[in-house]
Amino acid sequence: MATEKDFLTPVLPTWCPGCGNFGIWTALRQALAELGLEPHQVVMSFDIGCCGNGANWHQVYGFHSLHGRPLPIAYAVKLANHDLKVITISGDGGGYGEGGNHFIHTCRGNIDITYIIHNNHRYSLTTGQSSPTSEHGAKTKSTPDGLIEYPFNGLQTAITCGATFVAQGYSDEVVHLKELLKKAILHKGFSLVDILQPCVIFNEKNIREQYKQKVYKLEETDYQPTDKITAYQKAAETEKLPIGILYQEEKPSYESQLPQLAKMPLVKQEVKKEDISQLLEEFK
Amino acid sequence: MATEKDFLTPVLPTWCPGCGNFGIWTALRQALAELGLEPHQVVMSFDIGCCGNGANWHQVYGFHSLHGRPLPIAYAVKLANHDLKVITISGDGGGYGEGGNHFIHTCRGNIDITYIIHNNHRYSLTTGQSSPTSEHGAKTKSTPDGLIEYPFNGLQTAITCGATFVAQGYSDEVVHLKELLKKAILHKGFSLVDILQPCVIFNEKNIREQYKQKVYKLEETDYQPTDKITAYQKAAETEKLPIGILYQEEKPSYESQLPQLAKMPLVKQEVKKEDISQLLEEFK
Amino acid sequence: MKTSKNTKPSKIFTYKIGGIAGGGQQVAGLIFTKACVRGGLYTFDSSEYPSRIRGGLVTYRVSISDQPVNAIYKTTQLLIALNREAFDYCLPDMTKDGVILYDSDKFEVKPGETKGVKTYPLPLAKLATQAQIKPIAGNMIVTGACAALLGYDLEILNEVIKNTFADKGQEVVEMNITAVKFGYQYAKANFDVDKFPYKLKPINKNDQSIIVTANDTISLAAVACGCKFFASYPMTPASSVLERLASWAHLTGMVVKHPEDEISAMHMAIGAGFAGVRSMTATSGGGFALMTEALALAAITETPVVVIESQRPGPATGLPTWTEQSDLAYLATAAHGEFIRVILTPGDPWEAFYLTTQAFNLAEKWQIPVFVLVDKYISEGHQSIDQPDSKKFNIDRGQLLSDEQLAKLTDYKRYQFTKSGVSPRAIPGQKGGVYLANSDEHEEHGLTIEGFDALTRIKMVDKRAAKLAGVLKDLPKPKLYGPKTAKLTLLGWGSVKGPVLEALKVLDKVNYLHFSAAWPLDKAEITKQLKGVKKIVVIENNHDGQLANMLEQVGVKITQRLNKYNGAQFFPEEIIELVSKLK
Amino acid sequence: MKTSKNTKPSKIFTYKIGGIAGGGQQVAGLIFTKACVRGGLYTFDSSEYPSRIRGGLVTYRVSISDQPVNAIYKTTQLLIALNREAFDYCLPDMTKDGVILYDSDKFEVKPGETKGVKTYPLPLAKLATQAQIKPIAGNMIVTGACAALLGYDLEILNEVIKNTFADKGQEVVEMNITAVKFGYQYAKANFDVDKFPYKLKPINKNDQSIIVTANDTISLAAVACGCKFFASYPMTPASSVLERLASWAHLTGMVVKHPEDEISAMHMAIGAGFAGVRSMTATSGGGFALMTEALALAAITETPVVVIESQRPGPATGLPTWTEQSDLAYLATAAHGEFIRVILTPGDPWEAFYLTTQAFNLAEKWQIPVFVLVDKYISEGHQSIDQPDSKKFNIDRGQLLSDEQLAKLTDYKRYQFTKSGVSPRAIPGQKGGVYLANSDEHEEHGLTIEGFDALTRIKMVDKRAAKLAGVLKDLPKPKLYGPKTAKLTLLGWGSVKGPVLEALKVLDKVNYLHFSAAWPLDKAEITKQLKGVKKIVVIENNHDGQLANMLEQVGVKITQRLNKYNGAQFFPEEIIELVSKLK
Ligand SMILES: Cc1ncc(C[n+]2csc(CCOP(=O)(O)OP(=O)(O)O)c2C)c(N)n1
Ligand SMILES: Cc1ncc(C[n+]2csc(CCOP(=O)(O)OP(=O)(O)O)c2C)c(N)n1
Ligand code: SF4
Ligand code: SF4
Ligand SMILES: [Mg+2]
Ligand SMILES: [Mg+2]
């Protein structure tokens, strides 16, 4: 059986020392190993960003796609071969900004993909512009006079658009995050795990203290992730930051509703000349 | 003062007889006239679709843009000249499908635009494919085996993303709609008016009866459009369909927060050679 | 299929029906067309319609012959004008000895208006009441009247009606048959049918030919050669590919997805290609504009993908329901950075079938994006053709590693440097094949490199570019139609083929070099083919002369360019006239 | 500004510092550069860095001369290697009699490793402790040591330090001054400074020159010529335009918007242009791919818009922090349908300033989209230049109707057919000017037409195409540098200009024809300019030879192509070598 080390490539991470991405990386590798998966059984698609640079040190079938576009890649991979575990990595910029449209519409179909957002509230790889999740008033390179917009709430939007598993994680709570990711990956349907991820370069200097004070575990409360409206309200919290599953629901996944896939995955169907004579009748 | 007739061009509508778009058109022209606006004081940007074809019979400064893109056009027009009333027309396909990303992010900034969705739950101009608001299971040209996705809820999404005026209208309730549009246009900030619009070609044959039975006016209930969560829940109703303002909130609009615009609109500022000597100091 | 044999021109008969949208012209027209084909005749049709759902002028035109016909003709022998607008618009194309039937319940034709062309009134509303049929079947009265004029076999027509309306129930079938019969008898009784100089006779009973558009044959080809994934966002004139494939999905097992936008559609097609499934998307130029970024992604990750692009007149929304060939130059250099892509440019439904099967082979063999570039004229116009022959194409998936081959490798390099530029693929899920498909420039495993590693960058660019030599060898060569030597050679691509082939039937000492693959161009091959050619005339359905520009770049000396950009395709007659002046 | 005067080569001194990202090389380097410029010298710099935020190799290189310098040189006289990676990477460029300073607290240099190049250890951590400064100021110790080697004036250096760190407080300023002094003295005491053959002397006190990138001058130009709206989504190497303009917004009154994606950015720029405001967007090739559809929208609605595109090596994400000239062919035919666009291709920051002001004029005068196409090399490399002169550009807003003019018109036609192709504009808000900007093909008022109205379609295409003649007249002509007649003429566009101009200082009987506007090409003008030219060598920082291909299309016979596509720009030395072989 594969261990978390088997999910490592020879490449060393290029993330800054102390970057929150390390915690996510570790949690994910451990989750994959503990789920008994082998590297070749997993496809991960990656955004462009600091988060996406991770494509180089995840030993799985990887697709380092374009900024904002890893979700439709993952969607098709799952439809092409639903035997694979499919995971997508985006940043708050790529996932909610450039790729926002794919996000809201992928939620609607409940395709069995796990969508992980490395949410550092900034465009970090492009050196610190504001992102959709930046706080109102944020002074960033692209908004030196303060951001006018209010932040985009990915959790609430996912709930609204039909995601069946919606969770918040924190990159420094690695064990908690690992368990969360395992549940997300096991969930049959579209799962969003939006992870609070300190960026030691472009976030406020005391970002980790802030998170330490604010983050609490939903499992340690009597919260039940079963009601949409309750979850929606929970997802609005910013004074305190709940981590864990905010909402979960059983619903048929997209690919499970396609009779085309009932017998076997598309990719296992032999590519050969198909008889089209029945179709030709239509044109006579 | 201009009358509703002044908002007519010489072109006769090319909509099908009985199309719900006629009601919207009438209500809007009346609203503009009753607000005392002149055609040259109004800019409307239009999507591509049956709804967008209306660009040819609205006598205002019009911009018939691309499919899914009238919102960023409108955004910039408002920033360039905030003295203008700016209104955007989209379909459910263009507004929530192709243009979904602009929608969610335009809500966040509260720019003073009125966004009107001609929601006929279909891609009508392209002859009847499913749209983001089509019902689950809908058999359409692009989903003959039934649509797997669940419908996108524009009202809930707008509330979630920060729109400060969120309303549902019905194209056959012309007087009600006219009043609704007047309020939306007067609202200082981003207003969404999502209008149930029967398509006599691609909707179910009895669509008008369905709406007749389901639609009710919020003004005739004791509903107050002031609480987000209440509004969010109201927006989920599908058995009965509330029309009227679901949510309204006072918040500074985007353009009102730009000191650049405090003195006068950008377009009124003379285009001349500007002194850059102060900026040059930075490079010495 | 028998295309132009450059025999003496066979007789062509062109029939056009025009009226308000929703008036059933297209249905009536297609029924008549089918009846002709069932009788062993050949047809080519085309519709004109506005970008709206009801109202506005809609026309249907079909050219019919006892020989294969490759285009619609301008000159009309029989016109059915269902309203005044149609009458005015279509009148100029009437031949002197033709006939116009018009709905005299809708409008009157003033004496002298037709400059001698014979007209017969057909008071459709009244006749429908008389015949006791619903007004909607009025178009079948028209069809019956036409059959009478042309002397065409009612039996065959009734058979087609039975097939067409079978699923609407016996009552509808009977009403339509009644209508046809009524129209037939009315015409016999009231028109001077014998004087009408154009007659159509069934040649033989033909239940083999199909009446198809290029969109139809593209869809059929995708199914036939094992494409199992199709994602597409609707856009005229490409939408019918989505609709066909979706409607067949329960039979074919293809997964057909209509996603939120074209960006998603293209990335999905790429994602499925990466995952090892033959995949395709379809759109028009404006939709492709949104796919442009992803084209570069397919290129650098070397992922096979097939893109159907059906052109319409631009820029922007332009004339969305009309035709033009104005996206070739765009596709040839579309997207940032430099890479190989292939643009196949079929000229008719038949060619579209085979080139689509070839597109999948090229995409997989060379691990590149491949376009099939068509346009509204052939995407929506029908031609009667033989059924495609599954022996005439093959399936070549290129270099795919088996599980056994992978098991033997200790260090699998997905992007291994090779002479051909192609490196064997592993498919996600295969043990031992784990790799990174990377939009960043990468080394042989797919891992990101920086410019510090300049040598690898150069080698990777060279590797991808090296495919060109092999690709050129695999591409269909420009094909010469008409006499080997000629005074004047026409050059064209895509849908100009049909009208040009028709014109060649008349034009003496003129031949035509057809580019079934307009990109990349093979300078050596073209130079060889054009050796000794005196006059080179490039004919294109666009303003700029896009192929002409590209040919000049490879050194071709062009004598003349013929361009049409009014939203319609060329007519054979126009070509004959234009070329005659040049000879 | 004094660019190459083809005088005898002045002495060039090149200094390079390399180490781990975040090590402050760029800051230290730029301070030294500033000190040189303050002393009347001329500089050109460039950085190499990976697509990550910390770690990895980062280098800074500057070439310095007492004459204007237009490029960085490869041959390095002084190298500061802060780690082993930098040492290994930079060593090959060292000149024999140069010197390498290396951080001996980080790594050791083995004897013989440098093949004779002198090395001096600089144990930075230890020295910092000794000097009682924070390790972060270690780079200033380096700078001091360099000053000692070069014999450069410490006064000027200290002045620059004061300015640079002023806003960080007196303490930081003093620490850095201490560090410089310490490094200076350390070098004097421990290195054989007198033996170092390269010395830099201030010529005069210069507080007028600015040290700028093309992105800087583009931003300055936009402000200077009244651009009031800028929308842009960050993308290397274009991002600094967004950042500059945003940081100036409170001074300039420009509205600067960072929207959700590039699609939005481009539509916003178009929307503002429609509303009558000079507007601009900036992106790199991948971002522009998302704007492609909107380019066609600007064209058909005849809305002025300026697009800055800064290239990086593709395809797709490619090498995001490196340089290439590989988007020209793409932009020249980008988007569906056919229409005119202009591509201005400045070669340096100075040219970028004036061409940007011209871009706005061209966009408004001809009501078309205009690109300013640059690349990472000049977008991020600094050159010392004179301050731009506001007398050297003008503002031309083209045909805008006044309220009075509009009041006199009874039937305003926004898209009136005119000979020039340009129709006078009304601006939303103006009474009497109401019209429809329409992405559908339209008649003169902007109202949608269908293909049935073929004549209007043709006239509208012709109207838009008619602008070409006037546009060509307005474009900057290709400019000849070097001797009037030559044995060999180099042709190029954009950023190859700098290294070529440097090479011309050495190359005999070679001249250079620079295309400041690479599209559209003026065949007549080019033919005239190239008359009698014997050898035409097209030099481009790409693989395909994109300008070369375009020139072939207009009939230019190209003798040779020089292409570089490893992620770096050309060095003058490379050009000298390559061209010498060809002569
Ligand atoms: C189409 C396109 N636009 C812009 C970019 C430049 N870009 C690269 S990463 C990035 C943003 C990264 O932000 P985020 O997604 O939050 O990831 P992070 O770096 O913060 O992990 C941008 C704008 C790009 N690569 N492609
Ligand atoms: C980029 C692009 N993709 C696709 C199209 C084709 N298209 C035109 S209208 C339309 C959908 C219209 O649906 P909707 O927005 O709901 O408007 P409706 O016609 O229903 O009023 C589509 C897909 C297009 N014009 N541009
Ligand atoms: S810049 Fe921020 S997000 Fe990026 S690697 Fe560094 S710490 Fe992590
Ligand atoms: S198709 Fe539907 S939406 Fe379009 S004009 Fe007709 S009724 Fe209206
Ligand atoms: Mg981020
Ligand atoms: Mg709709």
Short mmCIF file of N, CA and C in Angstrom, two decimals, chain C residues 14 36 53 68 75 109 134 151 238 240 263 284 350 374 398 454 459 470 473 497 524:
data_model
loop_
_atom_site.label_atom_id
_atom_site.label_comp_id
_atom_site.label_asym_id
_atom_site.label_seq_id
_atom_site.Cartn_x
_atom_site.Cartn_y
_atom_site.Cartn_z
N THR C 14 -33.81 24.62 -60.22
CA THR C 14 -33.75 25.24 -58.90
C THR C 14 -35.12 25.77 -58.49
N CYS C 36 -37.42 13.92 -54.32
CA CYS C 36 -36.51 13.90 -55.47
C CYS C 36 -35.43 12.85 -55.29
N ILE C 53 -36.77 34.13 -33.88
CA ILE C 53 -37.43 32.82 -33.86
C ILE C 53 -38.68 32.78 -34.72
N PRO C 68 -25.02 14.32 -59.85
CA PRO C 68 -24.68 14.91 -58.54
C PRO C 68 -24.57 16.42 -58.64
N THR C 75 -29.99 31.00 -60.38
CA THR C 75 -31.10 31.08 -61.33
C THR C 75 -32.22 30.15 -60.89
N VAL C 109 -49.93 40.50 -57.16
CA VAL C 109 -48.84 40.83 -58.08
C VAL C 109 -49.40 41.73 -59.17
N LYS C 134 -56.10 21.90 -42.15
CA LYS C 134 -55.66 23.02 -41.30
C LYS C 134 -54.73 23.92 -42.12
N GLY C 151 -44.44 17.67 -63.08
CA GLY C 151 -44.79 16.34 -63.53
C GLY C 151 -44.18 15.25 -62.69
N ALA C 238 -23.06 26.16 -35.40
CA ALA C 238 -22.47 24.91 -34.94
C ALA C 238 -23.44 24.08 -34.11
N SER C 240 -26.13 22.51 -34.27
CA SER C 240 -26.79 21.24 -34.60
C SER C 240 -25.89 20.04 -34.32
N ILE C 263 -15.40 28.38 -22.64
CA ILE C 263 -14.12 28.15 -21.95
C ILE C 263 -14.16 26.78 -21.32
N SER C 284 -18.74 28.32 -33.01
CA SER C 284 -18.49 29.22 -34.12
C SER C 284 -17.34 30.16 -33.70
N TRP C 350 -19.74 15.20 -47.54
CA TRP C 350 -18.98 13.97 -47.78
C TRP C 350 -17.55 14.11 -47.27
N VAL C 374 -15.60 24.61 -40.93
CA VAL C 374 -16.67 24.65 -41.93
C VAL C 374 -17.36 26.01 -41.85
N GLY C 398 -2.32 6.58 -32.40
CA GLY C 398 -0.97 7.05 -32.13
C GLY C 398 -0.31 6.21 -31.07
N ALA C 454 17.85 26.94 -20.09
CA ALA C 454 17.54 27.39 -21.44
C ALA C 454 17.61 26.26 -22.46
N LYS C 459 15.05 22.68 -26.50
CA LYS C 459 14.78 21.32 -26.98
C LYS C 459 13.28 21.02 -26.97
N GLY C 470 6.21 15.52 -40.01
CA GLY C 470 5.32 14.36 -40.05
C GLY C 470 3.88 14.73 -40.32
N LYS C 473 3.24 15.39 -43.92
CA LYS C 473 3.13 14.15 -44.70
C LYS C 473 1.76 13.52 -44.57
N LYS C 497 -15.68 24.98 -52.62
CA LYS C 497 -15.52 23.81 -53.49
C LYS C 497 -16.77 23.52 -54.32
N ALA C 524 6.62 23.03 -50.37
CA ALA C 524 7.19 22.19 -51.42
C ALA C 524 6.07 21.58 -52.27
#
